Coordinates of C-alpha atoms and ligand atoms in Angstrom, one line a residue:
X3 CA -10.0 21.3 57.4
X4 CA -9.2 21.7 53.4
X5 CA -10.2 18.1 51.8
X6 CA -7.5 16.6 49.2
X7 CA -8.4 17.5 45.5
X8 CA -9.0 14.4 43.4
X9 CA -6.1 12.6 42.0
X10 CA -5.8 14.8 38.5
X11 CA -6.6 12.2 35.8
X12 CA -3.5 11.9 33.0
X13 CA -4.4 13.8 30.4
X14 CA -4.3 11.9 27.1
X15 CA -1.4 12.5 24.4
X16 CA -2.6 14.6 21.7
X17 CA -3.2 12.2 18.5
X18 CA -1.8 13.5 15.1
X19 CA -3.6 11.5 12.9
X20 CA -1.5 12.6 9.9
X21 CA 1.4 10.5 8.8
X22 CA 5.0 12.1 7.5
X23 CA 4.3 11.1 3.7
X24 CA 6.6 8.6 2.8
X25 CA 7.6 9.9 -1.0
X26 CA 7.4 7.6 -3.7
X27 CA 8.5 7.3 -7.5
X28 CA 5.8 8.6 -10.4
X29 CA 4.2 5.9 -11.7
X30 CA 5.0 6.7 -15.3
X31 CA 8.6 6.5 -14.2
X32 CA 9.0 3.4 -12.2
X33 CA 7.2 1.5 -14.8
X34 CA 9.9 2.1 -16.6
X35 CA 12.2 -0.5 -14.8
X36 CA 12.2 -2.3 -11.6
X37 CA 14.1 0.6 -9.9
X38 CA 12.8 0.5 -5.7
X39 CA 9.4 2.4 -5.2
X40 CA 9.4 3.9 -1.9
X41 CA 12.0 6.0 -0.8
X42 CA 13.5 5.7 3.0
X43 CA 12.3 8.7 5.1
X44 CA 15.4 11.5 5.9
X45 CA 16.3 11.4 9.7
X46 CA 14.3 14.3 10.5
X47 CA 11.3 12.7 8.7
X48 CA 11.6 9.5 10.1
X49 CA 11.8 11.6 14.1
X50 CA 8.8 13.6 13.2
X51 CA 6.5 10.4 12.1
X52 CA 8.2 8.3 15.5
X53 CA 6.7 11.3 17.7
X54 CA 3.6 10.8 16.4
X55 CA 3.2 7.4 18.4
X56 CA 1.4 7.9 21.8
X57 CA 3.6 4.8 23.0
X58 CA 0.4 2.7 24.1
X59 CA 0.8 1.3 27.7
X60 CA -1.2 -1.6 25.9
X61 CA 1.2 -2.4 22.8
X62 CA -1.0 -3.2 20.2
X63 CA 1.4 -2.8 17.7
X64 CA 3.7 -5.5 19.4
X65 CA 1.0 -7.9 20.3
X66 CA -0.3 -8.3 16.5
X67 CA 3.4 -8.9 15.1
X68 CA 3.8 -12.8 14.7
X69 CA 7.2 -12.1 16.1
X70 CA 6.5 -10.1 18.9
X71 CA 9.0 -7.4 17.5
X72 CA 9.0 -4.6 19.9
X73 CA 8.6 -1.9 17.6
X74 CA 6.9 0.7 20.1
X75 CA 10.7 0.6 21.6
X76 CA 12.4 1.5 18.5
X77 CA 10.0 4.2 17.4
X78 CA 10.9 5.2 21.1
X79 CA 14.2 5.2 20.1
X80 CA 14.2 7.3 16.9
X81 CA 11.9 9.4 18.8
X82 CA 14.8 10.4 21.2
X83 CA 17.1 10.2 17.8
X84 CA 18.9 7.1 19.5
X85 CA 19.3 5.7 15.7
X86 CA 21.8 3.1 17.1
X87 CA 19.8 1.8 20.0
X88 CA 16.9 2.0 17.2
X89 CA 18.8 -0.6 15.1
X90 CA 19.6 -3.3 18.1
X91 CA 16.1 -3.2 19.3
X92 CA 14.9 -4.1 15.4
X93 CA 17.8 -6.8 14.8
X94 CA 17.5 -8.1 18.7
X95 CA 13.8 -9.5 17.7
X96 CA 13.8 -9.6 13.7
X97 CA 16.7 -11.7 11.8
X98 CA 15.5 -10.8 8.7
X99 CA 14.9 -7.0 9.2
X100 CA 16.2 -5.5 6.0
X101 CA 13.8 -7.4 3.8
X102 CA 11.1 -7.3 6.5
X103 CA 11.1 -3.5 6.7
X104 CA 10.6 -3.5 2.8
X105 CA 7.8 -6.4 2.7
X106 CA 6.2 -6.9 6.0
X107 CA 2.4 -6.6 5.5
X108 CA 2.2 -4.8 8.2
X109 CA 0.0 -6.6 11.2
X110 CA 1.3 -4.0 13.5
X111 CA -0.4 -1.5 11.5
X112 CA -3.5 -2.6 11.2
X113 CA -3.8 -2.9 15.4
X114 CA -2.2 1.2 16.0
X115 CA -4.5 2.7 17.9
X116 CA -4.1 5.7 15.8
X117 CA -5.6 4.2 12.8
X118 CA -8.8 4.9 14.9
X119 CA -8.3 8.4 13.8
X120 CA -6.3 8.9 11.4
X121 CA -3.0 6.8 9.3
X122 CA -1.3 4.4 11.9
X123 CA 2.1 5.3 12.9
X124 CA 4.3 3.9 9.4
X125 CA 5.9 1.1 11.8
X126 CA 7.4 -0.5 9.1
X127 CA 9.1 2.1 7.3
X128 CA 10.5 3.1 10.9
X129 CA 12.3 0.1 10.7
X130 CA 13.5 0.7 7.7
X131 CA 14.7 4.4 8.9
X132 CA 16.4 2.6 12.1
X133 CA 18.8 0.5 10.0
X134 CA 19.3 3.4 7.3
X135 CA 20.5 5.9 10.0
X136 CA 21.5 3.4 12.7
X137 CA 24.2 0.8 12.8
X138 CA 23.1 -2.2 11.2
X139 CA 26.0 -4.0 10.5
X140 CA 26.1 -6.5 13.4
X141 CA 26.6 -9.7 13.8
X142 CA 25.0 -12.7 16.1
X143 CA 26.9 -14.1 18.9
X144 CA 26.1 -17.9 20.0
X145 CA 25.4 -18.5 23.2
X146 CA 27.7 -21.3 25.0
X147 CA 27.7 -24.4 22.5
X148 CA 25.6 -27.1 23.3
X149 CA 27.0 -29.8 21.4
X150 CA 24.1 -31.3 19.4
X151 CA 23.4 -30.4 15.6
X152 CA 20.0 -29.5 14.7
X153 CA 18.9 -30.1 10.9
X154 CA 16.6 -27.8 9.2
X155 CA 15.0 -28.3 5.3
X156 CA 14.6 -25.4 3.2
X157 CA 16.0 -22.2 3.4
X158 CA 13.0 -19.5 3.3
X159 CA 12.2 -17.4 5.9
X160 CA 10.5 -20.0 8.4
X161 CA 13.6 -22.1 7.6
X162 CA 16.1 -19.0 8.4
X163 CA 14.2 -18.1 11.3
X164 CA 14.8 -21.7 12.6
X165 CA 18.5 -21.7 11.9
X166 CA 18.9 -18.3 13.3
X167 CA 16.9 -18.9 16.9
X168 CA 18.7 -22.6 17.1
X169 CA 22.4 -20.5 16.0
X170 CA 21.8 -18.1 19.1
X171 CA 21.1 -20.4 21.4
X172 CA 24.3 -22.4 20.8
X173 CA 23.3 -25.5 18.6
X174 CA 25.1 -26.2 15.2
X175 CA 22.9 -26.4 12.8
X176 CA 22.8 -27.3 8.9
X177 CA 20.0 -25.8 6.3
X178 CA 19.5 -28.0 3.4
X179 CA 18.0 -26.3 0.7
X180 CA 17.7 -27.8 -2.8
X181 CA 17.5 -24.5 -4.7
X182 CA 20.9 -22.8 -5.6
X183 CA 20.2 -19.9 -3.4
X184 CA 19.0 -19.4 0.5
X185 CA 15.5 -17.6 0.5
X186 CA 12.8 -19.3 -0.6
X187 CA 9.7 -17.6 -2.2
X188 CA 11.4 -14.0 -0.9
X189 CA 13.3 -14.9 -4.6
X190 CA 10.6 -14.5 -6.3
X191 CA 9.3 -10.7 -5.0
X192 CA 9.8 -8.1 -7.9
X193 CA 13.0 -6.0 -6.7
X194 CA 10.5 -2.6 -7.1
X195 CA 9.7 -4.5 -3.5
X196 CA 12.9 -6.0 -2.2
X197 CA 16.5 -6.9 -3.4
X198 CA 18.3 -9.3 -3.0
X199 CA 21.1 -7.4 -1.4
X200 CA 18.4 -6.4 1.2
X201 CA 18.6 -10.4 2.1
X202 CA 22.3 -10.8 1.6
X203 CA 22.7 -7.9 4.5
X204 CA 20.4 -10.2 6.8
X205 CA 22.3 -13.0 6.6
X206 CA 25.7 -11.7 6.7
X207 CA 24.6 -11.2 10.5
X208 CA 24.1 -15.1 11.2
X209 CA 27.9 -14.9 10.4
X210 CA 29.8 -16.1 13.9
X211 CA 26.8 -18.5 14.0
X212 CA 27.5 -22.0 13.7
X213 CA 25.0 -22.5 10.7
X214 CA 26.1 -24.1 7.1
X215 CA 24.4 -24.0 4.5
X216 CA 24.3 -27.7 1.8
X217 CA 22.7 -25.8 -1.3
X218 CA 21.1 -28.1 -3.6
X219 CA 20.3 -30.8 -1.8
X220 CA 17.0 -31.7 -1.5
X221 CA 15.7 -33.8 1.2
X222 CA 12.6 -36.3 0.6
X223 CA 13.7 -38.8 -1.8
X224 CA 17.4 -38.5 -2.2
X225 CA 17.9 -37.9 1.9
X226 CA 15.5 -39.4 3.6
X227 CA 14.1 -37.2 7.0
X228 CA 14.8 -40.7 9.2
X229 CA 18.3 -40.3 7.8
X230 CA 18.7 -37.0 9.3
X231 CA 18.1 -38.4 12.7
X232 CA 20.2 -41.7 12.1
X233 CA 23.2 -39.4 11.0
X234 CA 23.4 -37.8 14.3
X235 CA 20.9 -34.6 13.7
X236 CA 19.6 -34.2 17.3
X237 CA 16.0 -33.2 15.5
X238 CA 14.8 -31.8 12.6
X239 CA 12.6 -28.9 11.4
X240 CA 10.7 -28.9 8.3
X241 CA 10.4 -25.5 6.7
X242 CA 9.4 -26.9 2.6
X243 CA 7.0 -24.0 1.9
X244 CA 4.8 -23.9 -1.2
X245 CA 7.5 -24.0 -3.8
X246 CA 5.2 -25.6 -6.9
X247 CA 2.3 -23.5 -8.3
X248 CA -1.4 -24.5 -8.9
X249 CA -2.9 -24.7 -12.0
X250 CA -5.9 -23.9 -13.2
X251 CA -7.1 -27.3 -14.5
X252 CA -8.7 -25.9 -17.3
X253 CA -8.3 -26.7 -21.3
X254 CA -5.1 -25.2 -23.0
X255 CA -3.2 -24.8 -20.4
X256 CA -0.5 -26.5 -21.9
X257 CA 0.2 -24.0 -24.9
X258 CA 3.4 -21.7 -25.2
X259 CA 2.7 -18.3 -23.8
X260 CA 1.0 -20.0 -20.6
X261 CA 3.2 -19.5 -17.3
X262 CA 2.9 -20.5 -14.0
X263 CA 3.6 -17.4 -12.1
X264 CA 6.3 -18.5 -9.6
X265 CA 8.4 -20.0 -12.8
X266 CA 7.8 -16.5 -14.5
X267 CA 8.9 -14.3 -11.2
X268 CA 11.7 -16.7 -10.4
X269 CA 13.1 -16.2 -14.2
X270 CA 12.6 -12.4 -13.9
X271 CA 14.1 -12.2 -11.0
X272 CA 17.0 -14.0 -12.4
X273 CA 17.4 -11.1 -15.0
X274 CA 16.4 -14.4 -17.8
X275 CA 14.5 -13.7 -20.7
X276 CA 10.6 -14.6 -20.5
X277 CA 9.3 -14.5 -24.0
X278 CA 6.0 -12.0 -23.4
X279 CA 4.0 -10.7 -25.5
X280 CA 1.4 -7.1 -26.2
X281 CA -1.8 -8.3 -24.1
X282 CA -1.2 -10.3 -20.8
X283 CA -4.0 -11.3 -18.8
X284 CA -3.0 -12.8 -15.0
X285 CA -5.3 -14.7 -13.7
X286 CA -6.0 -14.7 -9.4
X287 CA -6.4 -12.0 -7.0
X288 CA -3.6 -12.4 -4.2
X289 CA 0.1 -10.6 -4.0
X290 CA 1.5 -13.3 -7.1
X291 CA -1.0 -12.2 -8.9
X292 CA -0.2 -8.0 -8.6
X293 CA 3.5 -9.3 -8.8
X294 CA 2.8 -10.5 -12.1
X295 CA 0.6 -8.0 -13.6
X296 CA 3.4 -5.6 -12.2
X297 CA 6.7 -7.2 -13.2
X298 CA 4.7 -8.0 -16.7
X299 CA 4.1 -4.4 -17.4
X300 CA 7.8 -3.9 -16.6
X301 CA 9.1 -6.6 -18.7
X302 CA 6.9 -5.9 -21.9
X303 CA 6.8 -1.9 -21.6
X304 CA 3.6 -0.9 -23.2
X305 CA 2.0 -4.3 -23.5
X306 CA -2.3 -4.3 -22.0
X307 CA -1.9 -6.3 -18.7
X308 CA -5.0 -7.6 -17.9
X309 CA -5.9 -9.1 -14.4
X310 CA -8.9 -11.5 -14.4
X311 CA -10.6 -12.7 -10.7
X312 CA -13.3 -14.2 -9.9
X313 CA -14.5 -12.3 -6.5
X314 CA -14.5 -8.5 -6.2
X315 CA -12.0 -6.3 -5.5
X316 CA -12.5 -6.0 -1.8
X317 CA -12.3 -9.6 -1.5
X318 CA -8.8 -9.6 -3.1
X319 CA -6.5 -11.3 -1.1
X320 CA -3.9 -9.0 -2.1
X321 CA -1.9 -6.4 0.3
X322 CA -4.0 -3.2 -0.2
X323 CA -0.9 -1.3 -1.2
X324 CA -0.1 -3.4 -4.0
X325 CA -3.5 -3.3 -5.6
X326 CA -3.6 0.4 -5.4
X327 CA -0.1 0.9 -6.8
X328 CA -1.2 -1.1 -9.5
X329 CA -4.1 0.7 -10.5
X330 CA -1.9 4.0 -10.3
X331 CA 0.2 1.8 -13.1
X332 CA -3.0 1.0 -14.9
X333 CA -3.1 -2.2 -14.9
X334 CA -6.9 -3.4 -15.8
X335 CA -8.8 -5.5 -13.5
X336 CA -11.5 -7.4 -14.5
X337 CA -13.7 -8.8 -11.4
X338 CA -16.2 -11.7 -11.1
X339 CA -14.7 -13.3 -14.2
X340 CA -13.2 -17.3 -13.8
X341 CA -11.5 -18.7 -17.2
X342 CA -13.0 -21.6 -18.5
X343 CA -10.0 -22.4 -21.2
X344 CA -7.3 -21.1 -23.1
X345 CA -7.2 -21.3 -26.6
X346 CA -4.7 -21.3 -29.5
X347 CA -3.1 -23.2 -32.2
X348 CA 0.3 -24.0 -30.1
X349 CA 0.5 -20.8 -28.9
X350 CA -2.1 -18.7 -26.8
X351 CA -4.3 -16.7 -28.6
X352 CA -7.3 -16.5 -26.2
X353 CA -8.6 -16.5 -22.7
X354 CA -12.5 -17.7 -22.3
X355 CA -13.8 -16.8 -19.2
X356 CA -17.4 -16.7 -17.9
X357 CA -19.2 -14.4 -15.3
X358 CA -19.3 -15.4 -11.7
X359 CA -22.1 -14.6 -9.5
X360 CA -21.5 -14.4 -5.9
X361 CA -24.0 -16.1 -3.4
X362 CA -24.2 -16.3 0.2
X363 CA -21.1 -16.8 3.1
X364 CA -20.1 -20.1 2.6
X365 CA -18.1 -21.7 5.9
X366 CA -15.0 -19.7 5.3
X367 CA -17.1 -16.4 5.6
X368 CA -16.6 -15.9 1.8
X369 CA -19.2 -15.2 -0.7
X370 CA -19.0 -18.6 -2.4
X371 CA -18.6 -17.8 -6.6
X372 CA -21.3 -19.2 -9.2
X373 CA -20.7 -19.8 -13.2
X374 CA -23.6 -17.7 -14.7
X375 CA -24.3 -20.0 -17.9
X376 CA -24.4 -18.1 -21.4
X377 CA -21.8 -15.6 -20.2
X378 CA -18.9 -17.2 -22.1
X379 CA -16.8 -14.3 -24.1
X380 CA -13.0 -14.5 -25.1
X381 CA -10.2 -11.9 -23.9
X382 CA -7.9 -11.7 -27.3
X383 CA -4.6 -12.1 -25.6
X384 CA -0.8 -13.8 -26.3
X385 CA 0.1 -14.6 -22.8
X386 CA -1.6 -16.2 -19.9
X387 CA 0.2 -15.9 -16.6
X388 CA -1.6 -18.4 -14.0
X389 CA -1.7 -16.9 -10.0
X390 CA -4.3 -19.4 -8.3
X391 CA -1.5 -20.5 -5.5
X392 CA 1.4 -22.2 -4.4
X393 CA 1.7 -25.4 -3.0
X394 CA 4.2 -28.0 -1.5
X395 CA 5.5 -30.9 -3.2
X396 CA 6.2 -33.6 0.0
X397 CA 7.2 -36.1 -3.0
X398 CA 10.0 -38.2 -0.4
X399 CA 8.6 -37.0 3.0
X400 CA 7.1 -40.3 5.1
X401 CA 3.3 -40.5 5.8
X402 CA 4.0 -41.1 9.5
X403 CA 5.1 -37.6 9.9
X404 CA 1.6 -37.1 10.1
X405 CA 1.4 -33.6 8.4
X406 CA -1.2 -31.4 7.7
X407 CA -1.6 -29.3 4.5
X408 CA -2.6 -25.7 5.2
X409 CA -5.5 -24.5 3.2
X410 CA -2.8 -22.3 1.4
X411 CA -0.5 -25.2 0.5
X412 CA 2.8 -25.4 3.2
X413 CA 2.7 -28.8 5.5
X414 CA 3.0 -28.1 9.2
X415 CA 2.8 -30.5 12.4
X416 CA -0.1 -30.9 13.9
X417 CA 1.3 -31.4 17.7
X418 CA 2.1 -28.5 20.2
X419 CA 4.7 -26.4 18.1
X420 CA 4.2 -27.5 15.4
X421 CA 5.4 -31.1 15.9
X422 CA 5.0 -34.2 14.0
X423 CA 4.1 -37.2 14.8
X424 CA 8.0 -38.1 14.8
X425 CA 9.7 -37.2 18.0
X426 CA 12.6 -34.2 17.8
X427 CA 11.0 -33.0 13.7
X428 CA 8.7 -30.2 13.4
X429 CA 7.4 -28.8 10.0
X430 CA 6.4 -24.9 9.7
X431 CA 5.7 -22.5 6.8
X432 CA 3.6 -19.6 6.8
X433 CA 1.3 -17.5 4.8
X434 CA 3.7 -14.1 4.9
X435 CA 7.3 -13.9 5.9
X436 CA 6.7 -13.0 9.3
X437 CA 4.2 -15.6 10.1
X438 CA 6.5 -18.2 8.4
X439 CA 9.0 -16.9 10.9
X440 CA 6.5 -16.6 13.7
X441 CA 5.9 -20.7 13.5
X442 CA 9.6 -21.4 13.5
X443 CA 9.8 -19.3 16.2
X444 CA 7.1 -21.2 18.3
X445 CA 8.8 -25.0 16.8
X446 CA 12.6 -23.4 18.0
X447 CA 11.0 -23.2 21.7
X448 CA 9.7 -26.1 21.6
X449 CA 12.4 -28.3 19.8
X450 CA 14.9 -26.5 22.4
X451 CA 12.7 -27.5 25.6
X452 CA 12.9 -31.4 24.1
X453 CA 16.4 -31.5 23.6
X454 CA 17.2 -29.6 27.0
X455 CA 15.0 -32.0 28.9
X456 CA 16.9 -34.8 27.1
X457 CA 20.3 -33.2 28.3
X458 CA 18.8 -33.2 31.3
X459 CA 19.0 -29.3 31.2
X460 CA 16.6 -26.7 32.1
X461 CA 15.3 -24.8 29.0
X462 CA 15.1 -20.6 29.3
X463 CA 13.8 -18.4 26.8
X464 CA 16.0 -16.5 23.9
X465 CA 19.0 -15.6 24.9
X466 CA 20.5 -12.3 23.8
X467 CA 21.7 -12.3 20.2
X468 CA 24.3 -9.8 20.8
X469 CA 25.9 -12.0 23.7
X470 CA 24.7 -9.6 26.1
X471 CA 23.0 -10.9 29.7
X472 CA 19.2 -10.0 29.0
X473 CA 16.8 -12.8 27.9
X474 CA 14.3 -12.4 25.8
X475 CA 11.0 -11.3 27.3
X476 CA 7.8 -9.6 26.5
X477 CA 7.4 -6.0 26.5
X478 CA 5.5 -4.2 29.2
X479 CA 2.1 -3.8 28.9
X480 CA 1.8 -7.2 26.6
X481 CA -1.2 -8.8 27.4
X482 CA -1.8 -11.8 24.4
X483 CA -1.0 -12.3 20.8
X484 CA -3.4 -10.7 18.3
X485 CA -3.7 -13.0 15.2
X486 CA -5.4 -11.5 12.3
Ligands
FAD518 C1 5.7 -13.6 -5.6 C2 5.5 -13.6 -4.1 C3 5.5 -12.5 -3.4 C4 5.4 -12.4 -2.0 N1 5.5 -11.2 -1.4 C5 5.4 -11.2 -0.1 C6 5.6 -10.0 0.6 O1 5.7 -8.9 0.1 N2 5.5 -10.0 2.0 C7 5.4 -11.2 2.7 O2 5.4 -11.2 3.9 N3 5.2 -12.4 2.1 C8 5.2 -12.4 0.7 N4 5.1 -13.6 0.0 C9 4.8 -14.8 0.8 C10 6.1 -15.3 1.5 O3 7.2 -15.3 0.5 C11 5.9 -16.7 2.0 O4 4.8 -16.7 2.9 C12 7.1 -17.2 2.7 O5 8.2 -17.2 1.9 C13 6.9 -18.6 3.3 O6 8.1 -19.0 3.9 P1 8.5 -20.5 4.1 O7 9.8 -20.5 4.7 O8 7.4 -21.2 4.9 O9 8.5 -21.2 2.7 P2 9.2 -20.9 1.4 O10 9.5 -19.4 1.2 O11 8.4 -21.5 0.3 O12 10.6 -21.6 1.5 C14 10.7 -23.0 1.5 C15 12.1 -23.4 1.0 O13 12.2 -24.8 1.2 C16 12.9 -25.3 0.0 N5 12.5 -26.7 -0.1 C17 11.3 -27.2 -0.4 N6 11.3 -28.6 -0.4 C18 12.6 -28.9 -0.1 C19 13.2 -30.2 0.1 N7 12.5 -31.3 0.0 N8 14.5 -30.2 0.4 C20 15.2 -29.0 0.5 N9 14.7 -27.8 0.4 C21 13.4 -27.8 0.1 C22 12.4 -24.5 -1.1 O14 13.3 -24.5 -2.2 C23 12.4 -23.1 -0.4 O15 13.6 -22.4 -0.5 C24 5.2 -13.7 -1.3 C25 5.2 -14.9 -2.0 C26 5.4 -14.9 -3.4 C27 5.4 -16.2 -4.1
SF4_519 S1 7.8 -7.5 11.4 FE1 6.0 -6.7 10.3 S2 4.3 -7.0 11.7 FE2 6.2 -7.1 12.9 S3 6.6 -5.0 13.6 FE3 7.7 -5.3 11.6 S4 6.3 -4.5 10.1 FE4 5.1 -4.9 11.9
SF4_520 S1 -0.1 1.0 18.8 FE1 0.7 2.7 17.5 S2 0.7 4.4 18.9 FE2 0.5 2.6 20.2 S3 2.7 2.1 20.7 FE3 2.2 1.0 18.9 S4 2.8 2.3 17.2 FE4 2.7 3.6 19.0

């Protein structure tokens, strides 16, 4: 009697650990102007680099994207050179695709298991390659109206996220925003990164949507949030971000030639003149910061951009990429140095900063900085752009909301969702564009299962944005959200 081999195990996918270069402009050159840095792979390019992925029965990739974006489908997709199907999968999950495939920070990337070996698959750019070669130009269809008007404050990308999931599923909804222009901080990234006709061509999609926009009006003092509610707004989400920058609280700070970094990115992103001068020191270590020293050295060809932080520079908060696209640029870094004041007769003619030892962990993990006394020297400079963080301005907003301020500055609920303490209003923001997003997503679930329940409706999950008859649901393999 002949015994039955052994099952045969699978054998593994082979792993090419080498990624399809994605070409760039020459330093030299780009500095030049803010002309776009990283050029979209060619069709074949962008097949070659989507073969590369092993397609994980685990999806990694998908689990560590705040919101769950199945990108191990689309790379699929371009895989088989289904560019089309490519582009639905992306827009089916991600509103705000086109500027997402040029900014993400990539969370997917860091969690592809072929990072374990080699470059991860270039998820991002993939997305980028799906809209280039497949048809993008679609538009949301609301599911059937529900009749109630939802009201959501501020326009960035937790607030279009919010209007977006609350459009599909068939509520009316209004943004009020009291800048001239939807978008929030995603105005103020250089357009090296990301146009603006990058966000124009995501919101053109929310156009059979039943979402208006009421630009400048700001809601706080002038419109109160109980108003909202008393007007016939069936809830409310809150979606202020960190529109004011920190300061550094230090001597001088006042003098011409000091900017606060989102006023300076704001007005050179508005094409506006920004009187700069020859040496430019930026103080702070996060993506501002390399967005100023960056969109400095563009604006004042030539000039010595300095950047001054106080940790070292693996402890920069800063996307990696950025950092080392600015060192190809030669900006100057200058680690474990803090300013102690700026000095000048009316306008700035010095930075004096003082060395910074680092000591032990402190609760955040962090190597908690120390002024090293008798260190004091003076950077000779003319400009002084200040990077240290944004933060929210809740001037108008009522205690009882109950919100809690983020260690990075945006107010969010503190109940399930994100709620406040005000039934029907949630407040979101996030530390990325994607996580903003991620939170509205999470307060749009939960805003939809109160107002259903008060309907006395069942609440399902996202319908399909393209009208079709498949809900949204979690890829195969998906086992629980990785948070990094
Ligand atoms: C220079 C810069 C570069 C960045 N680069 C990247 C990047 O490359 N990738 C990335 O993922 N993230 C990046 N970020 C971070 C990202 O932009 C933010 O995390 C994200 O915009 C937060 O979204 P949000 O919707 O929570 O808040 P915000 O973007 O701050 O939007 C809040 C909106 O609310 C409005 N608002 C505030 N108060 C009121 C009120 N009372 N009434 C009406 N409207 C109000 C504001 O005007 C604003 O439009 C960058 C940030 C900056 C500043
Ligand atoms: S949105 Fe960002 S984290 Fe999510 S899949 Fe795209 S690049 Fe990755
Ligand atoms: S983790 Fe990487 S290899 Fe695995 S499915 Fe996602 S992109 Fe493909």
């Amino acid at each position: 009697m002949s015994e039955e081999p052994p099952p045969r195990r699978p054998t593994p996918p082979k792993l090419n650990p080498v990624r399809v270069p994605i070409a760039e402009e020459a330093p030299e050159a780009r500095v030049q102007d803010f002309r776009t840095i990283l050029h979209a792979y060619s069709r074949e390019e962008a097949v070659l680099e989507a073969k590369r992925c092993i397609q994980c029965h685990r999806p990694w990739c998908v689990e560590a994207c705040p919101i769950t974006q199945d990108c191990r489908e689309y790379i699929r997709l371009i895989a088989a050179e289904d560019f089309d199907g490519a582009a639905r999968v992306t827009l089916r999950d991600d509103p705000l695709a086109s500027s997402l495939c040029k900014v993400c920070y990539r969370y997917c990337e860091d969690y592809c298991v072929v990072a374990k070996k080699g470059v991860p698959i270039a998820i991002r750019h993939l997305k980028r390659a799906a809209l280039e070669f497949g048809d993008a130009d679609l538009a949301y269809v609301p599911s059937r109206p529900k009749g109630q008007r939802v009201a959501v404050v501020g326009a960035g990308p937790a607030g279009l996220m919010a209007a977006w999931e609350l459009g599909i599923r068939g509520y009316g909804v209004t943004v009020f925003e009291q800048e001239p222009e939807a978008g929030g901080l995603m105005l103020t990234i250089p357009a090296y990164r990301m146009t603006d006709d990058d966000l124009r061509r995501d919101t053109a999609r929310f156009r059979d949507l039943d979402v208006t926009f009421e630009l400048e009006r700001r809601v706080g003092s002038a419109v109160p949030v109980e108003r909202l509610l008393a007007d016939g707004y069936a809830g409310a989400i809150l979606a202020v971000g960190t529109p004011a920058s920190r300061t550094l609280g230090v001597p001088g700070e006042e003098l011409s030639g000091v900017f606060p970094a989102l006023g300076f990115l704001k007005a050179v992103h508005a094409g506006a003149t920004v009187p700069l001068g020859r040496e430019i020191v930026v103080v702070g270590g996060g993506d501002v910061a390399m967005d100023s020293v960056r969109s400095a050295l563009r604006r004042s060809p030539g000039a010595h951009v300095t950047l001054v932080y106080r940790r070292e520079r693996e402890e920069m908060p800063a996307d990696r990429e950025e950092v080392h696209e600015a060192e190809q640029e030669r900006i100057r870094f200058r680690f474990r140095t803090a300013p102690i004041a700026i000095t000048g007769r009316g306008r700035v003619e010095g930075l004096v900063v003082r060395s910074v030892e680092l000591g032990p962990p402190d609760a955040s993990g962090r190597r908690a900085p120390r002024l090293v006394d008798g260190s004091d020297e003076t950077i000779p400079c003319d400009t002084v752009i200040v990077a240290v963080g944004q933060r929210a301005d809740l001037q108008g907003f009522p205690e009882r909301l109950d919100l809690k301020v983020t260690p990075q500055g945006w107010p969010e609920g503190q109940g399930s969702g994100h709620a406040t303490s005000v039934p029907g209003v949630y407040a979101v923001g996030g530390r990325s564009v994607v996580y903003a997003m991620g939170a509205a997503m999470e307060a749009v679930a939960e805003l939809d299962a109160y107002l259903a329940a008060r309907r006395g409706e069942a609440t399902g999950p996202r319908p399909d944005p393209f009208g079709g008859e498949t809900t949204f649901r979690l890829p195969v393999g998906y086992t629980t959200p990785i948070r990094s």
